Amino acid sequence: MAAAALLAHAPLHNPSLPASNSRAKPFSSRYSVLDPVARPRAVSFRPNNKHLLRLAVGPSCRPLCLGPLRSLSHSHSPSPQEAGNLPAPFSFFALPSVFHLDLSRVTPLTACKWVAVVCFAIAAARKVVGLSLNPFFWMYFSWTWLFWPWILAAALGVYGLYCLRKHATGNASVFEQLAVVTSAILWLTLVPPAHFNGYLEGWPVAFFFVYHYFFFFESTVRRRLYGDLYTRDHDHKWDVRLPEALRIVFTVLVLGGHWIAAWEGPELHLVPGGWANVGIWALIVTAIFMRYHSILYLSKYSEKVAVPTAVVQFGPYRWVRHPIYASTMLLFSAYCVALRAPLSFLFLLATCLVYYGWKAELEEKMMLETFGQRYTDYMSKVRYKLVPLLY
């Protein structure tokens, strides 16, 4: 009995085979795991309470653990010292320990979890393939066939919101401020028509650059006066702002108006070009010159661009009392006219009249408190706030 126990715990040795990996012969196909007649290198038992049966195929292959003798269902991953080095041609056969599954311990809940994971993976793969082949996921400029996916527009929008949050705390760099403007204009002029048409050409592309040029005039004037784009300390009572809730509602309505225009108008290839757009270009040029000269004249009669020192009565201020707001309304109107969207034009016009009308009232109240009779005379001379002959 003692001899039988000793033999059960003693490793078996075959003198015809190499004793260790260091003396093993170079790998050959005769000992390949792919060869069904390959002979085993050694079979050994470990002298502990978890007797492992190890089978190594070939002189330099990793031992294959078949589990304890008491229950072969218990798998065991050998340590690097036990396993040795696996040759490069068969390194992909080594499976991580997560794949060692004990079927005797699988419960119905575990099976349901794995089925759910597999179903989710299949559904996700099908969704990704479907989006990759869907032309409305890939927006492109039809002039150049430059493809860009929806996820890029979404990522730029999220990054713009992040930069806007930093700008609200005064920590945004010049690049981050540029990202705020670019992401906003992207979702105003490019994303809506690309969503409804699947591609971009004509007016949306033109307005993407026109909007950039239009809304950067204040920065160019500030750079001309001070050599940089940073604001100076000033009396913050002149920072006229409506309540935050109204500003958010106005932003949403302006964005919605541009989306409605892209939905209302005909397909982009049906929008006429050529001489039919001369009037639209005239509106764009008028809006650009009105905004540029309004900011320029205001900066000449203001301290640090924000605090007025006199009542401006020159340039566009001869026609309306708030030409900067009027120029923005004119630009939005030109966008709707270019896309042949009259209902969107009326919607954006009404939205801007209400919002800018409230803001103009607050500014005029401060101007009356500061300049008194001089601003009263100006109001009697220039009767319209935003739209000549209308309002």
mmCIF file of C-alpha atoms in Angstrom:
data_model
loop_
_atom_site.group_PDB
_atom_site.id
_atom_site.type_symbol
_atom_site.label_atom_id
_atom_site.label_comp_id
_atom_site.label_asym_id
_atom_site.label_seq_id
_atom_site.Cartn_x
_atom_site.Cartn_y
_atom_site.Cartn_z
ATOM 1 C CA MET A 1 0.000 0.000 0.000
ATOM 2 C CA ALA A 2 2.821 2.404 0.860
ATOM 3 C CA ALA A 3 4.517 1.632 -2.444
ATOM 4 C CA ALA A 4 1.289 2.301 -4.332
ATOM 5 C CA ALA A 5 0.900 5.655 -2.559
ATOM 6 C CA LEU A 6 4.509 6.548 -3.332
ATOM 7 C CA LEU A 7 4.024 5.732 -7.008
ATOM 8 C CA ALA A 8 0.827 7.777 -7.131
ATOM 9 C CA HIS A 9 2.654 10.904 -5.948
ATOM 10 C CA ALA A 10 5.937 10.373 -7.789
ATOM 11 C CA PRO A 11 6.396 12.038 -11.210
ATOM 12 C CA LEU A 12 6.657 9.661 -14.114
ATOM 13 C CA HIS A 13 9.855 9.910 -16.115
ATOM 14 C CA ASN A 14 10.658 8.744 -19.605
ATOM 15 C CA PRO A 15 14.415 8.597 -20.163
ATOM 16 C CA SER A 16 13.914 8.763 -23.913
ATOM 17 C CA LEU A 17 12.575 12.334 -23.681
ATOM 18 C CA PRO A 18 14.486 15.478 -22.714
ATOM 19 C CA ALA A 19 14.503 16.254 -19.007
ATOM 20 C CA SER A 20 13.795 20.012 -19.307
ATOM 21 C CA ASN A 21 12.953 22.718 -21.778
ATOM 22 C CA SER A 22 16.512 23.981 -21.737
ATOM 23 C CA ARG A 23 17.657 20.711 -23.328
ATOM 24 C CA ALA A 24 14.685 20.358 -25.659
ATOM 25 C CA LYS A 25 15.249 19.964 -29.326
ATOM 26 C CA PRO A 26 14.131 22.709 -31.660
ATOM 27 C CA PHE A 27 10.445 22.689 -32.446
ATOM 28 C CA SER A 28 9.489 20.413 -35.315
ATOM 29 C CA SER A 29 6.285 19.268 -36.919
ATOM 30 C CA ARG A 30 6.707 15.823 -35.341
ATOM 31 C CA TYR A 31 5.767 17.340 -31.982
ATOM 32 C CA SER A 32 3.161 19.815 -33.319
ATOM 33 C CA VAL A 33 -0.183 20.171 -31.546
ATOM 34 C CA LEU A 34 -1.756 20.149 -34.992
ATOM 35 C CA ASP A 35 -0.360 16.638 -35.652
ATOM 36 C CA PRO A 36 -2.918 14.037 -34.472
ATOM 37 C CA VAL A 37 -0.177 11.446 -33.956
ATOM 38 C CA ALA A 38 2.096 13.675 -31.906
ATOM 39 C CA ARG A 39 3.356 11.815 -28.898
ATOM 40 C CA PRO A 40 3.092 13.271 -25.364
ATOM 41 C CA ARG A 41 6.203 14.621 -23.744
ATOM 42 C CA ALA A 42 5.445 13.767 -20.120
ATOM 43 C CA VAL A 43 2.653 12.969 -17.744
ATOM 44 C CA SER A 44 3.148 14.022 -14.137
ATOM 45 C CA PHE A 45 1.281 14.356 -10.867
ATOM 46 C CA ARG A 46 1.794 17.159 -8.387
ATOM 47 C CA PRO A 47 2.267 15.920 -4.791
ATOM 48 C CA ASN A 48 -0.397 18.029 -3.073
ATOM 49 C CA ASN A 49 -4.032 17.756 -2.181
ATOM 50 C CA LYS A 50 -5.040 19.015 -5.636
ATOM 51 C CA HIS A 51 -3.429 16.414 -7.819
ATOM 52 C CA LEU A 52 -3.050 17.874 -11.287
ATOM 53 C CA LEU A 53 -2.604 15.775 -14.368
ATOM 54 C CA ARG A 54 -0.315 17.628 -16.758
ATOM 55 C CA LEU A 55 0.070 16.674 -20.379
ATOM 56 C CA ALA A 56 2.686 18.462 -22.471
ATOM 57 C CA VAL A 57 2.568 17.960 -26.221
ATOM 58 C CA GLY A 58 5.973 18.505 -27.793
ATOM 59 C CA PRO A 59 9.216 19.314 -26.006
ATOM 60 C CA SER A 60 8.630 23.076 -25.815
ATOM 61 C CA CYS A 61 4.844 23.426 -25.695
ATOM 62 C CA ARG A 62 2.910 24.663 -22.677
ATOM 63 C CA PRO A 63 1.531 21.844 -20.464
ATOM 64 C CA LEU A 64 -2.181 21.275 -20.790
ATOM 65 C CA CYS A 65 -3.827 20.979 -17.371
ATOM 66 C CA LEU A 66 -6.620 18.450 -17.176
ATOM 67 C CA GLY A 67 -7.577 19.295 -13.590
ATOM 68 C CA PRO A 68 -7.434 17.491 -10.244
ATOM 69 C CA LEU A 69 -7.780 13.747 -10.159
ATOM 70 C CA ARG A 70 -10.630 13.977 -7.693
ATOM 71 C CA SER A 71 -12.752 16.053 -10.088
ATOM 72 C CA LEU A 72 -11.615 16.718 -13.618
ATOM 73 C CA SER A 73 -14.268 19.417 -13.924
ATOM 74 C CA HIS A 74 -12.137 21.810 -11.812
ATOM 75 C CA SER A 75 -9.839 23.625 -14.203
ATOM 76 C CA HIS A 76 -6.519 25.082 -13.268
ATOM 77 C CA SER A 77 -4.393 27.695 -15.018
ATOM 78 C CA PRO A 78 -0.705 26.904 -14.678
ATOM 79 C CA SER A 79 1.683 29.551 -13.496
ATOM 80 C CA PRO A 80 4.341 30.834 -15.882
ATOM 81 C CA GLN A 81 6.914 28.696 -14.103
ATOM 82 C CA GLU A 82 4.751 25.611 -14.671
ATOM 83 C CA ALA A 83 3.733 26.452 -18.185
ATOM 84 C CA GLY A 84 7.061 27.467 -19.655
ATOM 85 C CA ASN A 85 7.305 29.569 -22.783
ATOM 86 C CA LEU A 86 4.834 29.062 -25.602
ATOM 87 C CA PRO A 87 6.404 29.246 -29.055
ATOM 88 C CA ALA A 88 5.313 32.163 -31.259
ATOM 89 C CA PRO A 89 3.502 30.058 -33.916
ATOM 90 C CA PHE A 90 1.046 28.772 -31.282
ATOM 91 C CA SER A 91 0.758 31.787 -28.960
ATOM 92 C CA PHE A 92 -2.817 32.382 -30.114
ATOM 93 C CA PHE A 93 -3.865 29.003 -28.664
ATOM 94 C CA ALA A 94 -3.318 30.283 -25.108
ATOM 95 C CA LEU A 95 -6.719 31.248 -23.687
ATOM 96 C CA PRO A 96 -7.069 33.533 -20.651
ATOM 97 C CA SER A 97 -8.457 32.120 -17.452
ATOM 98 C CA VAL A 98 -11.801 33.848 -17.997
ATOM 99 C CA PHE A 99 -12.640 31.271 -20.651
ATOM 100 C CA HIS A 100 -12.144 28.329 -18.294
ATOM 101 C CA LEU A 101 -15.777 27.461 -17.636
ATOM 102 C CA ASP A 102 -17.016 24.916 -15.114
ATOM 103 C CA LEU A 103 -20.252 23.639 -16.661
ATOM 104 C CA SER A 104 -21.271 21.924 -13.454
ATOM 105 C CA ARG A 105 -21.556 25.314 -11.746
ATOM 106 C CA VAL A 106 -23.507 27.141 -14.456
ATOM 107 C CA THR A 107 -26.864 28.343 -13.109
ATOM 108 C CA PRO A 108 -29.884 29.446 -15.135
ATOM 109 C CA LEU A 109 -29.216 33.059 -14.114
ATOM 110 C CA THR A 110 -25.651 32.847 -15.428
ATOM 111 C CA ALA A 111 -26.885 31.375 -18.692
ATOM 112 C CA CYS A 112 -29.426 34.188 -19.055
ATOM 113 C CA LYS A 113 -26.726 36.780 -18.433
ATOM 114 C CA TRP A 114 -24.461 35.331 -21.129
ATOM 115 C CA VAL A 115 -27.380 35.081 -23.572
ATOM 116 C CA ALA A 116 -28.210 38.740 -22.908
ATOM 117 C CA VAL A 117 -24.575 39.745 -23.485
ATOM 118 C CA VAL A 118 -24.427 37.834 -26.775
ATOM 119 C CA CYS A 119 -27.765 39.287 -27.952
ATOM 120 C CA PHE A 120 -26.639 42.800 -27.071
ATOM 121 C CA ALA A 121 -23.353 42.322 -28.928
ATOM 122 C CA ILE A 122 -25.194 41.055 -32.016
ATOM 123 C CA ALA A 123 -27.677 43.962 -31.910
ATOM 124 C CA ALA A 124 -24.883 46.505 -31.462
ATOM 125 C CA ALA A 125 -22.932 45.017 -34.359
ATOM 126 C CA ARG A 126 -26.009 45.127 -36.605
ATOM 127 C CA LYS A 127 -26.667 48.749 -35.604
ATOM 128 C CA VAL A 128 -23.087 49.786 -36.346
ATOM 129 C CA VAL A 129 -23.166 48.073 -39.731
ATOM 130 C CA GLY A 130 -26.545 49.641 -40.518
ATOM 131 C CA LEU A 131 -25.312 53.129 -39.645
ATOM 132 C CA SER A 132 -22.124 52.610 -41.618
ATOM 133 C CA LEU A 133 -24.157 51.771 -44.728
ATOM 134 C CA ASN A 134 -26.835 54.421 -44.172
ATOM 135 C CA PRO A 135 -26.261 57.472 -46.407
ATOM 136 C CA PHE A 136 -28.013 59.748 -43.904
ATOM 137 C CA PHE A 137 -25.359 58.882 -41.316
ATOM 138 C CA TRP A 138 -22.663 60.141 -43.703
ATOM 139 C CA MET A 139 -23.090 63.807 -44.595
ATOM 140 C CA TYR A 140 -20.942 65.113 -47.413
ATOM 141 C CA PHE A 141 -20.310 68.183 -49.548
ATOM 142 C CA SER A 142 -21.550 67.243 -52.967
ATOM 143 C CA TRP A 143 -19.072 69.583 -54.667
ATOM 144 C CA THR A 144 -16.082 67.723 -53.270
ATOM 145 C CA TRP A 145 -17.636 64.462 -51.991
ATOM 146 C CA LEU A 146 -15.953 65.094 -48.660
ATOM 147 C CA PHE A 147 -17.661 62.688 -46.227
ATOM 148 C CA TRP A 148 -18.085 63.479 -42.555
ATOM 149 C CA PRO A 149 -20.202 61.459 -40.115
ATOM 150 C CA TRP A 150 -22.921 62.572 -37.771
ATOM 151 C CA ILE A 151 -20.801 61.578 -34.805
ATOM 152 C CA LEU A 152 -18.285 64.288 -35.731
ATOM 153 C CA ALA A 153 -20.981 66.977 -35.645
ATOM 154 C CA ALA A 154 -22.257 65.642 -32.314
ATOM 155 C CA ALA A 155 -18.752 65.575 -30.846
ATOM 156 C CA LEU A 156 -18.081 69.155 -31.938
ATOM 157 C CA GLY A 157 -21.408 70.226 -30.450
ATOM 158 C CA VAL A 158 -20.588 68.637 -27.096
ATOM 159 C CA TYR A 159 -17.128 70.197 -27.124
ATOM 160 C CA GLY A 160 -18.707 73.569 -27.904
ATOM 161 C CA LEU A 161 -20.969 73.267 -24.856
ATOM 162 C CA TYR A 162 -17.941 72.394 -22.726
ATOM 163 C CA CYS A 163 -16.071 75.465 -23.999
ATOM 164 C CA LEU A 164 -19.169 77.615 -23.453
ATOM 165 C CA ARG A 165 -19.216 76.553 -19.827
ATOM 166 C CA LYS A 166 -15.566 77.578 -19.482
ATOM 167 C CA HIS A 167 -16.310 80.862 -21.227
ATOM 168 C CA ALA A 168 -19.096 81.585 -18.731
ATOM 169 C CA THR A 169 -16.489 81.428 -15.946
ATOM 170 C CA GLY A 170 -13.971 83.498 -17.907
ATOM 171 C CA ASN A 171 -11.491 80.636 -18.402
ATOM 172 C CA ALA A 172 -11.930 79.900 -22.119
ATOM 173 C CA SER A 173 -8.959 80.447 -24.398
ATOM 174 C CA VAL A 174 -9.231 82.064 -27.824
ATOM 175 C CA PHE A 175 -9.315 78.633 -29.462
ATOM 176 C CA GLU A 176 -12.108 77.490 -27.138
ATOM 177 C CA GLN A 177 -14.126 80.620 -27.898
ATOM 178 C CA LEU A 178 -13.665 79.876 -31.580
ATOM 179 C CA ALA A 179 -14.905 76.339 -30.940
ATOM 180 C CA VAL A 180 -18.066 77.736 -29.315
ATOM 181 C CA VAL A 181 -18.880 79.877 -32.345
ATOM 182 C CA THR A 182 -17.979 77.151 -34.857
ATOM 183 C CA SER A 183 -20.076 74.478 -33.164
ATOM 184 C CA ALA A 184 -23.059 76.840 -32.903
ATOM 185 C CA ILE A 185 -22.861 77.837 -36.572
ATOM 186 C CA LEU A 186 -22.382 74.197 -37.582
ATOM 187 C CA TRP A 187 -25.669 73.212 -35.916
ATOM 188 C CA LEU A 188 -27.388 76.293 -37.352
ATOM 189 C CA THR A 189 -26.395 76.116 -41.004
ATOM 190 C CA LEU A 190 -24.884 72.724 -41.898
ATOM 191 C CA VAL A 191 -26.439 69.991 -39.775
ATOM 192 C CA PRO A 192 -30.139 70.794 -40.459
ATOM 193 C CA PRO A 193 -29.949 70.729 -44.281
ATOM 194 C CA ALA A 194 -27.590 67.744 -44.184
ATOM 195 C CA HIS A 195 -30.117 65.875 -42.044
ATOM 196 C CA PHE A 196 -33.017 66.497 -44.417
ATOM 197 C CA ASN A 197 -31.056 66.100 -47.661
ATOM 198 C CA GLY A 198 -28.262 63.655 -46.839
ATOM 199 C CA TYR A 199 -25.688 65.954 -48.426
ATOM 200 C CA LEU A 200 -24.647 69.614 -48.559
ATOM 201 C CA GLU A 201 -24.272 72.101 -51.356
ATOM 202 C CA GLY A 202 -25.160 75.662 -52.225
ATOM 203 C CA TRP A 203 -26.485 78.074 -49.641
ATOM 204 C CA PRO A 204 -25.850 76.126 -46.404
ATOM 205 C CA VAL A 205 -22.131 75.927 -47.162
ATOM 206 C CA ALA A 206 -22.023 79.609 -48.096
ATOM 207 C CA PHE A 207 -23.834 80.692 -44.941
ATOM 208 C CA PHE A 208 -21.479 78.619 -42.764
ATOM 209 C CA PHE A 209 -18.646 80.965 -43.749
ATOM 210 C CA VAL A 210 -20.834 84.082 -43.883
ATOM 211 C CA TYR A 211 -21.978 83.511 -40.292
ATOM 212 C CA HIS A 212 -18.360 83.168 -39.164
ATOM 213 C CA TYR A 213 -17.387 86.399 -40.874
ATOM 214 C CA PHE A 214 -20.463 88.172 -39.522
ATOM 215 C CA PHE A 215 -20.127 87.266 -35.854
ATOM 216 C CA PHE A 216 -16.384 87.963 -35.613
ATOM 217 C CA PHE A 217 -16.584 91.677 -36.415
ATOM 218 C CA GLU A 218 -16.633 92.641 -32.753
ATOM 219 C CA SER A 219 -13.456 90.619 -32.193
ATOM 220 C CA THR A 220 -11.698 92.283 -35.132
ATOM 221 C CA VAL A 221 -12.615 95.750 -33.837
ATOM 222 C CA ARG A 222 -11.415 94.842 -30.355
ATOM 223 C CA ARG A 223 -8.133 93.555 -31.765
ATOM 224 C CA ARG A 224 -7.682 96.717 -33.814
ATOM 225 C CA LEU A 225 -8.153 98.918 -30.733
ATOM 226 C CA TYR A 226 -6.256 96.917 -28.122
ATOM 227 C CA GLY A 227 -4.154 94.396 -30.015
ATOM 228 C CA ASP A 228 -5.864 91.380 -28.420
ATOM 229 C CA LEU A 229 -9.309 89.831 -27.965
ATOM 230 C CA TYR A 230 -9.692 90.130 -24.201
ATOM 231 C CA THR A 231 -12.287 92.330 -22.500
ATOM 232 C CA ARG A 232 -11.251 95.182 -20.198
ATOM 233 C CA ASP A 233 -12.564 95.942 -16.738
ATOM 234 C CA HIS A 234 -15.581 98.208 -17.022
ATOM 235 C CA ASP A 235 -18.810 99.166 -15.335
ATOM 236 C CA HIS A 236 -20.850 95.981 -15.542
ATOM 237 C CA LYS A 237 -24.152 97.810 -15.374
ATOM 238 C CA TRP A 238 -23.778 98.181 -19.139
ATOM 239 C CA ASP A 239 -23.739 94.421 -19.588
ATOM 240 C CA VAL A 240 -27.432 94.350 -20.317
ATOM 241 C CA ARG A 241 -28.736 90.794 -20.143
ATOM 242 C CA LEU A 242 -32.182 89.364 -19.959
ATOM 243 C CA PRO A 243 -32.890 86.553 -17.466
ATOM 244 C CA GLU A 244 -31.069 83.331 -18.212
ATOM 245 C CA ALA A 245 -34.294 81.444 -18.875
ATOM 246 C CA LEU A 246 -35.238 83.892 -21.639
ATOM 247 C CA ARG A 247 -31.765 83.626 -23.180
ATOM 248 C CA ILE A 248 -32.032 79.839 -23.266
ATOM 249 C CA VAL A 249 -35.512 79.996 -24.808
ATOM 250 C CA PHE A 250 -34.291 82.467 -27.436
ATOM 251 C CA THR A 251 -31.339 80.220 -28.322
ATOM 252 C CA VAL A 252 -33.597 77.189 -28.684
ATOM 253 C CA LEU A 253 -36.070 79.120 -30.852
ATOM 254 C CA VAL A 254 -33.334 80.431 -33.152
ATOM 255 C CA LEU A 255 -31.925 76.931 -33.535
ATOM 256 C CA GLY A 256 -35.414 75.574 -34.141
ATOM 257 C CA GLY A 257 -36.076 78.247 -36.746
ATOM 258 C CA HIS A 258 -33.019 77.195 -38.748
ATOM 259 C CA TRP A 259 -34.078 73.538 -38.555
ATOM 260 C CA ILE A 260 -37.600 74.424 -39.675
ATOM 261 C CA ALA A 261 -36.118 76.338 -42.613
ATOM 262 C CA ALA A 262 -34.106 73.280 -43.672
ATOM 263 C CA TRP A 263 -37.239 71.115 -43.386
ATOM 264 C CA GLU A 264 -39.579 73.603 -45.073
ATOM 265 C CA GLY A 265 -37.441 74.431 -48.071
ATOM 266 C CA PRO A 266 -37.131 72.200 -51.133
ATOM 267 C CA GLU A 267 -34.251 69.810 -51.656
ATOM 268 C CA LEU A 268 -30.971 71.590 -52.130
ATOM 269 C CA HIS A 269 -30.574 70.595 -55.771
ATOM 270 C CA LEU A 270 -33.951 72.224 -56.487
ATOM 271 C CA VAL A 271 -32.969 75.615 -55.041
ATOM 272 C CA PRO A 272 -32.318 77.867 -58.038
ATOM 273 C CA GLY A 273 -28.940 79.489 -58.477
ATOM 274 C CA GLY A 274 -27.398 82.108 -60.699
ATOM 275 C CA TRP A 275 -29.072 85.498 -61.105
ATOM 276 C CA ALA A 276 -32.061 84.362 -59.029
ATOM 277 C CA ASN A 277 -29.902 84.837 -55.918
ATOM 278 C CA VAL A 278 -28.733 88.399 -56.551
ATOM 279 C CA GLY A 279 -31.283 89.769 -54.095
ATOM 280 C CA ILE A 280 -30.132 87.319 -51.408
ATOM 281 C CA TRP A 281 -26.523 88.374 -51.833
ATOM 282 C CA ALA A 282 -27.678 91.988 -51.510
ATOM 283 C CA LEU A 283 -29.327 91.138 -48.172
ATOM 284 C CA ILE A 284 -26.148 89.403 -46.963
ATOM 285 C CA VAL A 285 -23.908 92.307 -47.959
ATOM 286 C CA THR A 286 -26.283 94.780 -46.316
ATOM 287 C CA ALA A 287 -26.298 92.771 -43.080
ATOM 288 C CA ILE A 288 -22.481 92.531 -43.075
ATOM 289 C CA PHE A 289 -21.906 96.232 -43.693
ATOM 290 C CA MET A 290 -24.572 97.205 -41.162
ATOM 291 C CA ARG A 291 -23.005 95.116 -38.405
ATOM 292 C CA TYR A 292 -19.440 96.121 -39.208
ATOM 293 C CA HIS A 293 -20.124 99.863 -39.274
ATOM 294 C CA SER A 294 -22.403 99.672 -36.223
ATOM 295 C CA ILE A 295 -19.675 98.090 -34.096
ATOM 296 C CA LEU A 296 -17.040 100.424 -35.526
ATOM 297 C CA TYR A 297 -19.009 103.605 -34.743
ATOM 298 C CA LEU A 298 -20.031 102.302 -31.325
ATOM 299 C CA SER A 299 -16.410 101.581 -30.405
ATOM 300 C CA LYS A 300 -15.363 105.124 -31.415
ATOM 301 C CA TYR A 301 -17.887 106.629 -28.997
ATOM 302 C CA SER A 302 -17.402 104.095 -26.227
ATOM 303 C CA GLU A 303 -14.876 103.407 -23.510
ATOM 304 C CA LYS A 304 -13.374 99.906 -23.641
ATOM 305 C CA VAL A 305 -15.967 99.022 -26.322
ATOM 306 C CA ALA A 306 -18.583 98.395 -23.616
ATOM 307 C CA VAL A 307 -19.324 101.748 -21.930
ATOM 308 C CA PRO A 308 -20.815 104.460 -24.211
ATOM 309 C CA THR A 309 -19.469 107.984 -23.793
ATOM 310 C CA ALA A 310 -21.815 109.713 -26.250
ATOM 311 C CA VAL A 311 -25.007 109.183 -28.199
ATOM 312 C CA VAL A 312 -24.008 107.667 -31.550
ATOM 313 C CA GLN A 313 -25.972 109.205 -34.433
ATOM 314 C CA PHE A 314 -23.838 108.259 -37.419
ATOM 315 C CA GLY A 315 -23.689 105.381 -39.879
ATOM 316 C CA PRO A 316 -26.427 102.772 -39.425
ATOM 317 C CA TYR A 317 -27.583 104.599 -36.272
ATOM 318 C CA ARG A 318 -29.231 107.150 -38.554
ATOM 319 C CA TRP A 319 -31.839 104.551 -39.631
ATOM 320 C CA VAL A 320 -32.517 102.430 -36.524
ATOM 321 C CA ARG A 321 -31.540 102.856 -32.896
ATOM 322 C CA HIS A 322 -30.188 99.309 -32.537
ATOM 323 C CA PRO A 323 -28.553 98.418 -35.851
ATOM 324 C CA ILE A 324 -26.436 95.551 -34.405
ATOM 325 C CA TYR A 325 -29.563 93.617 -33.477
ATOM 326 C CA ALA A 326 -31.185 94.600 -36.766
ATOM 327 C CA SER A 327 -28.240 93.234 -38.746
ATOM 328 C CA THR A 328 -28.558 89.860 -36.969
ATOM 329 C CA MET A 329 -32.247 89.716 -37.844
ATOM 330 C CA LEU A 330 -31.420 90.584 -41.446
ATOM 331 C CA LEU A 331 -28.870 87.769 -41.665
ATOM 332 C CA PHE A 332 -31.325 85.198 -40.296
ATOM 333 C CA SER A 333 -33.917 86.445 -42.767
ATOM 334 C CA ALA A 334 -31.452 86.063 -45.636
ATOM 335 C CA TYR A 335 -30.865 82.427 -44.638
ATOM 336 C CA CYS A 336 -34.587 81.650 -44.732
ATOM 337 C CA VAL A 337 -35.042 83.448 -48.049
ATOM 338 C CA ALA A 338 -32.087 81.573 -49.546
ATOM 339 C CA LEU A 339 -33.640 78.220 -48.578
ATOM 340 C CA ARG A 340 -37.078 79.341 -49.817
ATOM 341 C CA ALA A 341 -38.648 78.978 -46.379
ATOM 342 C CA PRO A 342 -41.191 81.812 -45.814
ATOM 343 C CA LEU A 343 -42.770 80.322 -42.664
ATOM 344 C CA SER A 344 -39.368 80.036 -41.006
ATOM 345 C CA PHE A 345 -38.640 83.617 -42.010
ATOM 346 C CA LEU A 346 -41.762 84.839 -40.176
ATOM 347 C CA PHE A 347 -40.988 82.622 -37.179
ATOM 348 C CA LEU A 348 -37.417 83.907 -36.767
ATOM 349 C CA LEU A 349 -38.469 87.485 -37.408
ATOM 350 C CA ALA A 350 -41.112 87.344 -34.673
ATOM 351 C CA THR A 351 -38.707 85.645 -32.240
ATOM 352 C CA CYS A 352 -36.005 88.285 -32.761
ATOM 353 C CA LEU A 353 -38.459 91.190 -32.580
ATOM 354 C CA VAL A 354 -39.725 90.064 -29.182
ATOM 355 C CA TYR A 355 -36.334 89.205 -27.684
ATOM 356 C CA TYR A 356 -34.357 92.149 -29.049
ATOM 357 C CA GLY A 357 -37.280 94.460 -28.330
ATOM 358 C CA TRP A 358 -37.109 93.589 -24.617
ATOM 359 C CA LYS A 359 -33.351 93.988 -24.588
ATOM 360 C CA ALA A 360 -33.526 97.312 -26.427
ATOM 361 C CA GLU A 361 -35.951 98.678 -23.826
ATOM 362 C CA LEU A 362 -33.479 97.949 -21.023
ATOM 363 C CA GLU A 363 -30.623 99.575 -22.932
ATOM 364 C CA GLU A 364 -32.654 102.661 -23.790
ATOM 365 C CA LYS A 365 -33.683 103.065 -20.152
ATOM 366 C CA MET A 366 -30.009 103.157 -19.173
ATOM 367 C CA MET A 367 -29.188 105.563 -22.000
ATOM 368 C CA LEU A 368 -31.934 107.931 -20.826
ATOM 369 C CA GLU A 369 -30.576 107.795 -17.271
ATOM 370 C CA THR A 370 -27.051 108.550 -18.502
ATOM 371 C CA PHE A 371 -27.537 111.086 -21.330
ATOM 372 C CA GLY A 372 -30.991 112.451 -20.595
ATOM 373 C CA GLN A 373 -32.243 114.993 -23.134
ATOM 374 C CA ARG A 374 -29.606 114.126 -25.719
ATOM 375 C CA TYR A 375 -30.910 110.589 -26.042
ATOM 376 C CA THR A 376 -34.518 111.815 -25.969
ATOM 377 C CA ASP A 377 -33.778 114.027 -28.964
ATOM 378 C CA TYR A 378 -32.148 111.092 -30.710
ATOM 379 C CA MET A 379 -35.206 108.909 -30.107
ATOM 380 C CA SER A 380 -37.486 111.583 -31.572
ATOM 381 C CA LYS A 381 -35.187 111.823 -34.587
ATOM 382 C CA VAL A 382 -34.779 108.056 -35.178
ATOM 383 C CA ARG A 383 -38.185 106.602 -34.370
ATOM 384 C CA TYR A 384 -37.596 102.927 -35.173
ATOM 385 C CA LYS A 385 -35.773 100.463 -32.934
ATOM 386 C CA LEU A 386 -35.006 97.539 -35.210
ATOM 387 C CA VAL A 387 -36.849 97.630 -38.548
ATOM 388 C CA PRO A 388 -37.193 100.850 -40.562
ATOM 389 C CA LEU A 389 -40.808 101.861 -41.188
ATOM 390 C CA LEU A 390 -42.025 98.898 -39.107
ATOM 391 C CA TYR A 391 -40.710 98.696 -35.522
#
